[in-house]
Short mmCIF file of C-alpha atoms in Angstrom, two decimals:
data_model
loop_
_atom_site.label_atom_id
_atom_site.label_comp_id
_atom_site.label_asym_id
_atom_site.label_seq_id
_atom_site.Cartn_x
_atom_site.Cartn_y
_atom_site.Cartn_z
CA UNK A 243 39.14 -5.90 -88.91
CA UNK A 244 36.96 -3.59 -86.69
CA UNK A 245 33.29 -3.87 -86.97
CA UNK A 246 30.87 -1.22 -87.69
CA UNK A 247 30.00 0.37 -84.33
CA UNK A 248 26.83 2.40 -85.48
CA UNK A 249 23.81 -0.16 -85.28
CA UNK A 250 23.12 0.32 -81.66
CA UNK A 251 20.66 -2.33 -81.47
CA UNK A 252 22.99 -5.10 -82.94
CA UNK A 253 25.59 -4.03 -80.50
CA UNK A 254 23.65 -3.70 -77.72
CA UNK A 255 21.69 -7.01 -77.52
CA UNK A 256 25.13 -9.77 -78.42
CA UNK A 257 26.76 -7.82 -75.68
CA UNK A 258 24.27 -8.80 -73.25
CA UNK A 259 23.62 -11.91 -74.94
CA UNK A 260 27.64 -13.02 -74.51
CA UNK A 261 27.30 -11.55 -70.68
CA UNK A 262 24.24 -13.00 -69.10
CA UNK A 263 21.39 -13.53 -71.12
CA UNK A 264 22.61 -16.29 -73.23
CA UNK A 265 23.29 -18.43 -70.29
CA UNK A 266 20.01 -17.69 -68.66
CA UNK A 267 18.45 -18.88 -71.62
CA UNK A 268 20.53 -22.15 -71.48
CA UNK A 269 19.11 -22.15 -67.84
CA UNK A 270 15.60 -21.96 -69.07
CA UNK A 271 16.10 -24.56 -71.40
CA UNK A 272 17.48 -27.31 -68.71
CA UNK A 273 14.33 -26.30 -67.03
CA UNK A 274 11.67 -26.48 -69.30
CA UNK A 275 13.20 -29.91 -70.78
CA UNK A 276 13.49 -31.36 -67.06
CA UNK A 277 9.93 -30.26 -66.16
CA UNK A 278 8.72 -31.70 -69.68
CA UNK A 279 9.94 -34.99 -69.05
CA UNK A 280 9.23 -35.15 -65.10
CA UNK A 281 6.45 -32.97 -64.03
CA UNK A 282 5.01 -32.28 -67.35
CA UNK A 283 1.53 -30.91 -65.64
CA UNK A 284 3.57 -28.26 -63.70
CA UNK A 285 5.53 -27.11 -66.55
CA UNK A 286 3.47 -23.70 -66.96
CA UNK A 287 4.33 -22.66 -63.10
CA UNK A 288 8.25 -24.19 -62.96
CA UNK A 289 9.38 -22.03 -66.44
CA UNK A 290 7.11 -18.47 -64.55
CA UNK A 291 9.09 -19.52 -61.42
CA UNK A 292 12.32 -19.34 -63.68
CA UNK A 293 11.35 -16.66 -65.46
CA UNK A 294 10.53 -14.43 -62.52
CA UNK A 295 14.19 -15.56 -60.98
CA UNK A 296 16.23 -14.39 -64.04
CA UNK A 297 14.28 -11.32 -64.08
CA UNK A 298 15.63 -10.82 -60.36
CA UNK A 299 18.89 -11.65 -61.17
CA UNK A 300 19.66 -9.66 -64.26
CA UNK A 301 16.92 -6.34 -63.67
CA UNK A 302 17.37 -6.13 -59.64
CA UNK A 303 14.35 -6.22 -57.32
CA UNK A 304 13.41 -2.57 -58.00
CA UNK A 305 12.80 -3.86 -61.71
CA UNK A 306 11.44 -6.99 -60.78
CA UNK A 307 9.05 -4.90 -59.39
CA UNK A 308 8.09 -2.22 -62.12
CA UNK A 309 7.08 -5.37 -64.20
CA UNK A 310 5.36 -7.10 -61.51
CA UNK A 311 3.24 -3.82 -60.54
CA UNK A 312 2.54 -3.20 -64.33
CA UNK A 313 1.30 -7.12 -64.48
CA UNK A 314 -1.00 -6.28 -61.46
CA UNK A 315 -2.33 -3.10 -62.22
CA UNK A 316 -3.35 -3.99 -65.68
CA UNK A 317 -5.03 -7.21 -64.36
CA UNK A 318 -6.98 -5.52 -61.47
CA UNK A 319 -8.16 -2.63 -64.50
CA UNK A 320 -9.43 -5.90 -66.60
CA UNK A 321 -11.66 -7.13 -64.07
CA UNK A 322 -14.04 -4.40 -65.42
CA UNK A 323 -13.69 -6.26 -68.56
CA UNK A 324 -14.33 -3.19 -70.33
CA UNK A 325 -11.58 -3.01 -73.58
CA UNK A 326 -11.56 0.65 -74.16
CA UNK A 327 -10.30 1.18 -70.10
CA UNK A 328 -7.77 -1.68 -70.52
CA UNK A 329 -6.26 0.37 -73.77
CA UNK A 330 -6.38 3.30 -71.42
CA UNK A 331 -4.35 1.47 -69.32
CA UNK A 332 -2.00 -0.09 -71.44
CA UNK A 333 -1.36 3.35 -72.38
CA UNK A 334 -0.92 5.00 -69.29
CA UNK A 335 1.59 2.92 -68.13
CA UNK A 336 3.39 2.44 -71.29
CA UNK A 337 3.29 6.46 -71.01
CA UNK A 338 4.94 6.53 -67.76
CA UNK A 339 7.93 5.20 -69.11
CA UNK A 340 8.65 8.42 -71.23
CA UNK A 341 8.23 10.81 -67.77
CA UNK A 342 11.64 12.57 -66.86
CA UNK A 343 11.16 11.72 -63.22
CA UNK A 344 10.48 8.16 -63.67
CA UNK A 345 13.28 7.86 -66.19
CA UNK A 346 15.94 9.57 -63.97
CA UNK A 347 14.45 7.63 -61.20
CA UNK A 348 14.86 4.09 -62.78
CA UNK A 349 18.58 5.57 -64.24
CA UNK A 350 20.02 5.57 -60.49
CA UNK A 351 19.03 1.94 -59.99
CA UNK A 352 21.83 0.67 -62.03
CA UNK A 353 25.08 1.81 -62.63
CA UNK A 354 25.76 1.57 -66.17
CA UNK A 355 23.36 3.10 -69.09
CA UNK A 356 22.71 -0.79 -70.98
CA UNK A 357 21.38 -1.70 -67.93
CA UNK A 358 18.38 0.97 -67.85
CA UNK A 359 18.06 0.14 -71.56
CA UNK A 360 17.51 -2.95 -70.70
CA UNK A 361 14.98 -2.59 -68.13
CA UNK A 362 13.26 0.16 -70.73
CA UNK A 363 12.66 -2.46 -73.34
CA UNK A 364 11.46 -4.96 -71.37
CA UNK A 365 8.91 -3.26 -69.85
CA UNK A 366 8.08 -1.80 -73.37
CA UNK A 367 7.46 -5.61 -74.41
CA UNK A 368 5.85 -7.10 -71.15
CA UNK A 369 3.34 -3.81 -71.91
CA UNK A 370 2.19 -5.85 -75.27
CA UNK A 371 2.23 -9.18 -73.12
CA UNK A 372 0.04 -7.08 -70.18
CA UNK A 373 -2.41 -5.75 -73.00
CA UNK A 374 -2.83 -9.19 -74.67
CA UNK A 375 -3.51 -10.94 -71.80
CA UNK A 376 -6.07 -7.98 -70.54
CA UNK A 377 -8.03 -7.47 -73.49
CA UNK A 378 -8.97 -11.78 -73.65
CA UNK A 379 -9.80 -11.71 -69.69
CA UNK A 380 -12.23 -8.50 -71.21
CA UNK A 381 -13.37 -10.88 -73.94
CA UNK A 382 -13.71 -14.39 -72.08
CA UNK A 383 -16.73 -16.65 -71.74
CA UNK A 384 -17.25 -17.08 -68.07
CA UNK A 385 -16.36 -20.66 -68.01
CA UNK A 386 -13.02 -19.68 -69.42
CA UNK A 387 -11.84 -18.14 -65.74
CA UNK A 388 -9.49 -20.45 -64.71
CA UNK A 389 -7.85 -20.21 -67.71
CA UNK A 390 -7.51 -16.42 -67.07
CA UNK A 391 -6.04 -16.46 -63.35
CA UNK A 392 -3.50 -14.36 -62.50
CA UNK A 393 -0.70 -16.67 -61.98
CA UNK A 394 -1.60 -17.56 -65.69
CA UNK A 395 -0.60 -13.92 -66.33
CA UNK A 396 2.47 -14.29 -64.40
CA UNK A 397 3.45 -17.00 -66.33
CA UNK A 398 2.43 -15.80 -69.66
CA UNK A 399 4.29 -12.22 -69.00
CA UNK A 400 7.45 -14.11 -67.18
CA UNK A 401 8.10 -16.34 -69.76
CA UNK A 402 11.80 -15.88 -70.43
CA UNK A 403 12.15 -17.21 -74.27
CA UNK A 404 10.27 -13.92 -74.84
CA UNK A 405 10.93 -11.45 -71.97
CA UNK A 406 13.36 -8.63 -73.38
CA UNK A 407 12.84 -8.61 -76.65
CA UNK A 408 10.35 -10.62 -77.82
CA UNK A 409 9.01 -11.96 -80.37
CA UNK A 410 5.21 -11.26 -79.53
CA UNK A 411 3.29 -13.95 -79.14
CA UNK A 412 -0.49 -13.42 -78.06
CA UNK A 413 -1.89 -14.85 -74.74
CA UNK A 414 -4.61 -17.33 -76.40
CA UNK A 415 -1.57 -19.03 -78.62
CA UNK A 416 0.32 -18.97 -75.57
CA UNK A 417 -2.38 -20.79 -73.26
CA UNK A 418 -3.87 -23.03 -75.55
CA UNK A 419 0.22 -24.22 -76.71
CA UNK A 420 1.31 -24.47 -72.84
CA UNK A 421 -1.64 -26.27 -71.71
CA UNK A 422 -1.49 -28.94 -74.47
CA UNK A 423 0.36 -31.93 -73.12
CA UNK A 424 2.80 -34.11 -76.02
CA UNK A 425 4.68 -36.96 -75.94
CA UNK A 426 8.56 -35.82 -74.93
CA UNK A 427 11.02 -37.39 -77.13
CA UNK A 428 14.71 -36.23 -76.15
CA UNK A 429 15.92 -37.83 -79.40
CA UNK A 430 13.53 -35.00 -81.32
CA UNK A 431 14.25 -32.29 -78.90
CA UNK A 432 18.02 -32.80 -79.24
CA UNK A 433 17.97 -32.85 -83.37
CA UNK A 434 14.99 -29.38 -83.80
CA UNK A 435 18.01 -28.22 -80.65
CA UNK A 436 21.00 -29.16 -83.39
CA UNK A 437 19.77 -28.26 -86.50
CA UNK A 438 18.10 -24.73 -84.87
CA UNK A 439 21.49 -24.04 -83.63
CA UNK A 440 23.63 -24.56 -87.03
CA UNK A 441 21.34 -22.31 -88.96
CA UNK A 442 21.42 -19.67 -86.10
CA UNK A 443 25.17 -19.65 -86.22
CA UNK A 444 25.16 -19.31 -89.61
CA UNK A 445 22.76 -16.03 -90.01
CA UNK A 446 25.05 -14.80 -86.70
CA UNK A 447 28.20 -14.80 -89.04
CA UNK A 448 26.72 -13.80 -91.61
CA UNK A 449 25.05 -10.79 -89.75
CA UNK A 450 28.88 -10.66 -88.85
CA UNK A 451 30.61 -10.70 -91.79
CA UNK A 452 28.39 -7.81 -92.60
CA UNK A 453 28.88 -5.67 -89.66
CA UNK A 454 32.52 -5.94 -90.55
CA UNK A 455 33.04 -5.73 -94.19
CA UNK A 456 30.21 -3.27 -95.60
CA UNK A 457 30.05 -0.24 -92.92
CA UNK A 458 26.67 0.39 -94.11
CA UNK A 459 25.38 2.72 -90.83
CA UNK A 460 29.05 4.04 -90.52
CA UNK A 461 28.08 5.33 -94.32
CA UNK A 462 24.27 6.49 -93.33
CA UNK A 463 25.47 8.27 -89.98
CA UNK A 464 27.85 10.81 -92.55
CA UNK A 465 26.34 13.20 -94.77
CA UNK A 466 29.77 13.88 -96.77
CA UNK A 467 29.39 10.11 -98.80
CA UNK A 468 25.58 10.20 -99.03
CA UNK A 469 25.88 13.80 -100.82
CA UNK A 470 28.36 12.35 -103.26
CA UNK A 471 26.51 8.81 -103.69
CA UNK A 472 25.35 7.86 -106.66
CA UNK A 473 21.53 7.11 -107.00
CA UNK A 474 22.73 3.67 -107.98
CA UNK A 475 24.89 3.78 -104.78
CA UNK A 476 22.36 5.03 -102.61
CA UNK A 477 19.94 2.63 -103.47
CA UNK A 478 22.26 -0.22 -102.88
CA UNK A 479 22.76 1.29 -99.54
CA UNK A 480 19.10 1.20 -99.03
CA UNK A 481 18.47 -2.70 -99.78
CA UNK A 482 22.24 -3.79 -97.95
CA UNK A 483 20.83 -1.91 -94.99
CA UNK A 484 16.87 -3.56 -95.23
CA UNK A 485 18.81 -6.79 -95.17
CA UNK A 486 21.04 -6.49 -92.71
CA UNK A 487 17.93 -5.38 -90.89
CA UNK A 488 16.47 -9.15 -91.79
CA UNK A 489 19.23 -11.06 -90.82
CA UNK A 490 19.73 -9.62 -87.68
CA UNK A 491 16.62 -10.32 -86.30
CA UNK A 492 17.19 -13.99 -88.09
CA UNK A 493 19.17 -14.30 -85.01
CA UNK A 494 17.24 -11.95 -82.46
CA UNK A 495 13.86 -14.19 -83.23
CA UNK A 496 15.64 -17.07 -84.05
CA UNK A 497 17.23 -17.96 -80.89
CA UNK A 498 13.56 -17.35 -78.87
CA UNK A 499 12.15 -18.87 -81.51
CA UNK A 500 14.16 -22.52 -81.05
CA UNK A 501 13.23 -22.65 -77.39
CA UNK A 502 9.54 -21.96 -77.86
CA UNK A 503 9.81 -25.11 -80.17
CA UNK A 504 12.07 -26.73 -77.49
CA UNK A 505 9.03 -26.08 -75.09
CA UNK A 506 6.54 -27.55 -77.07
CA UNK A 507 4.81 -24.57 -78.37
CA UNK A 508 4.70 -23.23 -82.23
CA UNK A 509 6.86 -19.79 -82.32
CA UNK A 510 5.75 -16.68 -84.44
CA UNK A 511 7.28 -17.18 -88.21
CA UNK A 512 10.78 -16.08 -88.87
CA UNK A 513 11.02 -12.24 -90.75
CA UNK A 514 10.60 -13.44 -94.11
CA UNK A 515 13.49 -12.12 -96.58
CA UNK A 516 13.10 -8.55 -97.33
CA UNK A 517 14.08 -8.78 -101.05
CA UNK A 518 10.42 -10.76 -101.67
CA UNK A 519 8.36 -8.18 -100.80
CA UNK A 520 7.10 -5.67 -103.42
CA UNK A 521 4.67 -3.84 -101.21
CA UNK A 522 4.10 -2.57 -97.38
CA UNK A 523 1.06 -4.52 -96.72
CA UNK A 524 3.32 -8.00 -97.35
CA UNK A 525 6.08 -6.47 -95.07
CA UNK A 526 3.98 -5.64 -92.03
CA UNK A 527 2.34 -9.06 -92.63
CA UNK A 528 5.72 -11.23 -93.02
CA UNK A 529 8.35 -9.67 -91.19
CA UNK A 530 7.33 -9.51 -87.67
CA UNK A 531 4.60 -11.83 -87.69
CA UNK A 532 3.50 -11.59 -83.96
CA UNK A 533 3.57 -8.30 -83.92
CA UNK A 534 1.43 -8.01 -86.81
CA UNK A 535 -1.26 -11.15 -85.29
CA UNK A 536 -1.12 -8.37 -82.32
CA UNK A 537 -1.76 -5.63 -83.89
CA UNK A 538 -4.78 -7.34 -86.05
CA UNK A 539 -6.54 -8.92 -83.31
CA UNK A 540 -6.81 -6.63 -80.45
CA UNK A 541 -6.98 -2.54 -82.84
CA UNK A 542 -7.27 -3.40 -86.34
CA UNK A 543 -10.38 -6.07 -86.41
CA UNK A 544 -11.98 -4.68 -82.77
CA UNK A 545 -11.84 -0.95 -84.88
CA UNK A 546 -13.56 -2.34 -87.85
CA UNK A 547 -11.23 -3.02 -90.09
CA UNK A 548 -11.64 -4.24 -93.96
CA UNK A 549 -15.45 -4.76 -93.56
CA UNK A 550 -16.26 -1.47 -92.17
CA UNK A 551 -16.76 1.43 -94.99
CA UNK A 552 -14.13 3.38 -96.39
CA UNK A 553 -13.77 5.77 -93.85
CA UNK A 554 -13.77 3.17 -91.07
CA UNK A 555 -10.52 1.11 -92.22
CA UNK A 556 -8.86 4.80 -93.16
CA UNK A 557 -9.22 5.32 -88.96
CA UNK A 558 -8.79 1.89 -87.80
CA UNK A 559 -5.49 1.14 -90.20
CA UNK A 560 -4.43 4.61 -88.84
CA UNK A 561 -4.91 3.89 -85.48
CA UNK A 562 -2.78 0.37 -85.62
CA UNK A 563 0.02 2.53 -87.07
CA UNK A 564 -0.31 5.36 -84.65
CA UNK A 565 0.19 2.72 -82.09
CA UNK A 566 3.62 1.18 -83.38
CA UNK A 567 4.84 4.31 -83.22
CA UNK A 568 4.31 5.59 -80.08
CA UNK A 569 5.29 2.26 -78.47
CA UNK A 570 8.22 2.33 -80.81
CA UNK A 571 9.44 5.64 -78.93
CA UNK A 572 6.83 8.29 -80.15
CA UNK A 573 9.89 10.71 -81.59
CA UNK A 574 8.80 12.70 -84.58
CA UNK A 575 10.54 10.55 -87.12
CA UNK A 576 8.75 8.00 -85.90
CA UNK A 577 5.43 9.27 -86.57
CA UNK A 578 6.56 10.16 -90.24
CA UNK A 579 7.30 6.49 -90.67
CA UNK A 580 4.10 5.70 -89.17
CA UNK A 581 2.39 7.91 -91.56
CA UNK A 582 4.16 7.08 -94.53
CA UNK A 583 3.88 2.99 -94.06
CA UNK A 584 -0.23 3.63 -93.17
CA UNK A 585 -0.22 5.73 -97.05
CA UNK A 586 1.38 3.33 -98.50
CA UNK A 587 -0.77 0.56 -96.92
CA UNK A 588 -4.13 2.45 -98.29
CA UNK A 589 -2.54 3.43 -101.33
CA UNK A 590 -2.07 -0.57 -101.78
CA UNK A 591 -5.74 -1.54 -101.33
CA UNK A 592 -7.32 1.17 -102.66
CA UNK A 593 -5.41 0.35 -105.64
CA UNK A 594 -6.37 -3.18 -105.05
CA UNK A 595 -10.15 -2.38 -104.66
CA UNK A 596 -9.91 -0.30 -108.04
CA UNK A 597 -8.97 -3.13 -109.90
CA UNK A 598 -11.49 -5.61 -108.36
CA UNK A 599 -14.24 -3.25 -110.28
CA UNK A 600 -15.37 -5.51 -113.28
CA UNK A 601 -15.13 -2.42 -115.41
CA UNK A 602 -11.93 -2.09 -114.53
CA UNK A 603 -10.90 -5.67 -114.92
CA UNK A 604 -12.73 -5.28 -118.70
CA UNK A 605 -10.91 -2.78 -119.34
CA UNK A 606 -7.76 -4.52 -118.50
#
């Protein structure tokens, strides 16, 4: 039976996956369990060496390079250690990815449209990776400096697991994990390697099985069965299409996800299921969870946040969702779904704040 063509994204990353990337990954694996149980002290430099490598191999030299110039611009700007010029930064080259020239540019690289894609989102990540590492060099104690160096960055931004797609994982997890040295056990590794790989397999066919049998986007991408839909119907569409949505990226976090635990290091929580959350606040904080630990720590909390006054958490919970959209693409739907999630959000704790009053709660 043929398989719904229309989620793009689904498509797009088990192609590559069953091409190249999966076996890089394998690659990365051999490496980092090799170094763990040899060389243990080097491990940080021998996965950014192998990192760097399948970058080469699978984006060229000319995209090797784009990420390699973004790494070392944005570390030169954060030498000021000033935050508000390494967000101008951030966003300036993130920005530069959108430019007609550059884009037709960076099209006549490579000879086939994925393979553009696939240099577009990476950058688009490593520019998250590149601002997380920036803004703690801006914020480190000056002892912390080593900690901080530049092939730290390199090794932080280069680290495969994470590279094309994420998930997010901030630079002080990241260091603080990497630089803490366990006891290797291959009998552990190989069962947390087993058991991760049955229950990926399992959300892959069942991501599968959907893709095959239900046609949701097929249905969403046609006006004609929407207009004679049901509200019933469309509402079903709605939640089979939010949960495809979670079980794909069951297996799109999942996989990074086993090989940060393979590594040693404690991965970003799974999405958690979609039909458990009754409000947008709980989805932003449980579905992508380094994203959201991103988001928090370097605009929402620096901007003020819950303990600044009304106004204050209006701007700075508007200004996190301003973000995600423009790195998100920055179309116009995109800022309507940016707007709508950040009313929703402040219709959710102003509602909350309400009923803290005592009156209130009398009244109740």
């Amino acid at each position: 039976m043929p398989q719904d063509p229309m989620d793009f994204e689904w498509s797009y990353w088990i192609e590559w996956g069953r091409e190249r990337i999966l076996w890089l990954l394998a690659g990365h694996l051999l490496v980092s369990q090799v170094s763990r149980l040899l060389v243990e002290k080097y491990k940080p430099w021998c996965l950014m060496v192998y990192g760097m490598s399948a970058c080469w191999l699978l984006l060229g030299i000319k995209g090797f390079a784009v990420i390699l110039l973004h790494a070392a611009i944005s570390f030169a700007v954060a030498q000021f250690q000033l935050s508000l010029l390494t967000w101008l930064c951030s966003l300036i080259l993130l920005s530069t990815l959108r430019i007609p020239a550059v884009e037709e540019t960076e099209r006549k690289w490579y000879d086939t449209e994925n393979e553009y894609y696939l240099l577009l989102f990476t950058v688009s990540v490593r520019c998250l990776f590149c601002t997380s590492f920036s803004l703690e060099y801006c914020w480190q104690a000056p002892t912390q400096k080593s900690s901080h160096s530049f092939p730290w960055m390199l090794a932080y931004v280069f680290y495969y697991p994470t590279f094309h797609n994420g998930p997010l994982m901030n630079f002080d997890e990241f260091s603080k994990q990497m630089r803490r040295q366990e006891d290797f056990s291959v009998k552990t590794n190989l069962s947390i390697l087993i058991v991760g790989i049955i229950r990926i397999l399992f959300w892959w066919c069942l991501a599968e099985l959907m893709i095959h049998l239900m046609y949701i986007h097929a249905l969403y991408s046609s006006a004609l069965p929407l207009e004679s839909a049901s509200y019933w119907a469309l509402g079903g569409l709605a939640l089979a299409q939010v949960l495809f949505f979670y079980v794909k990226y069951l297996v799109l976090y999942g996989v990074p996800a086993l090989l940060l635990r393979m590594d040693g290091l404690k991965p970003p929580t799974l999405p958690c299921c979609v039909s458990l959350m009754h409000s947008f606040t709980k989805m932003w904080r449980s579905f992508d969870v380094g994203l959201h630990h991103f988001l928090v720590r370097y605009i929402y909390v620096p901007m003020g946040g819950s303990q600044s006054s009304l106004l204050g958490t209006l701007l700075s919970t508007a200004l996190t969702f301003a973000f995600v959209s423009y790195w998100h693409g920055g179309q116009s739907y995109l800022w309507y779904w940016g707007a709508l999630n950040w009313l929703g959000v402040i219709v959710e704790n102003g509602t909350r704040r309400i009923l803290s009053i005592s009156f209130i709660q009398d009244l109740i």
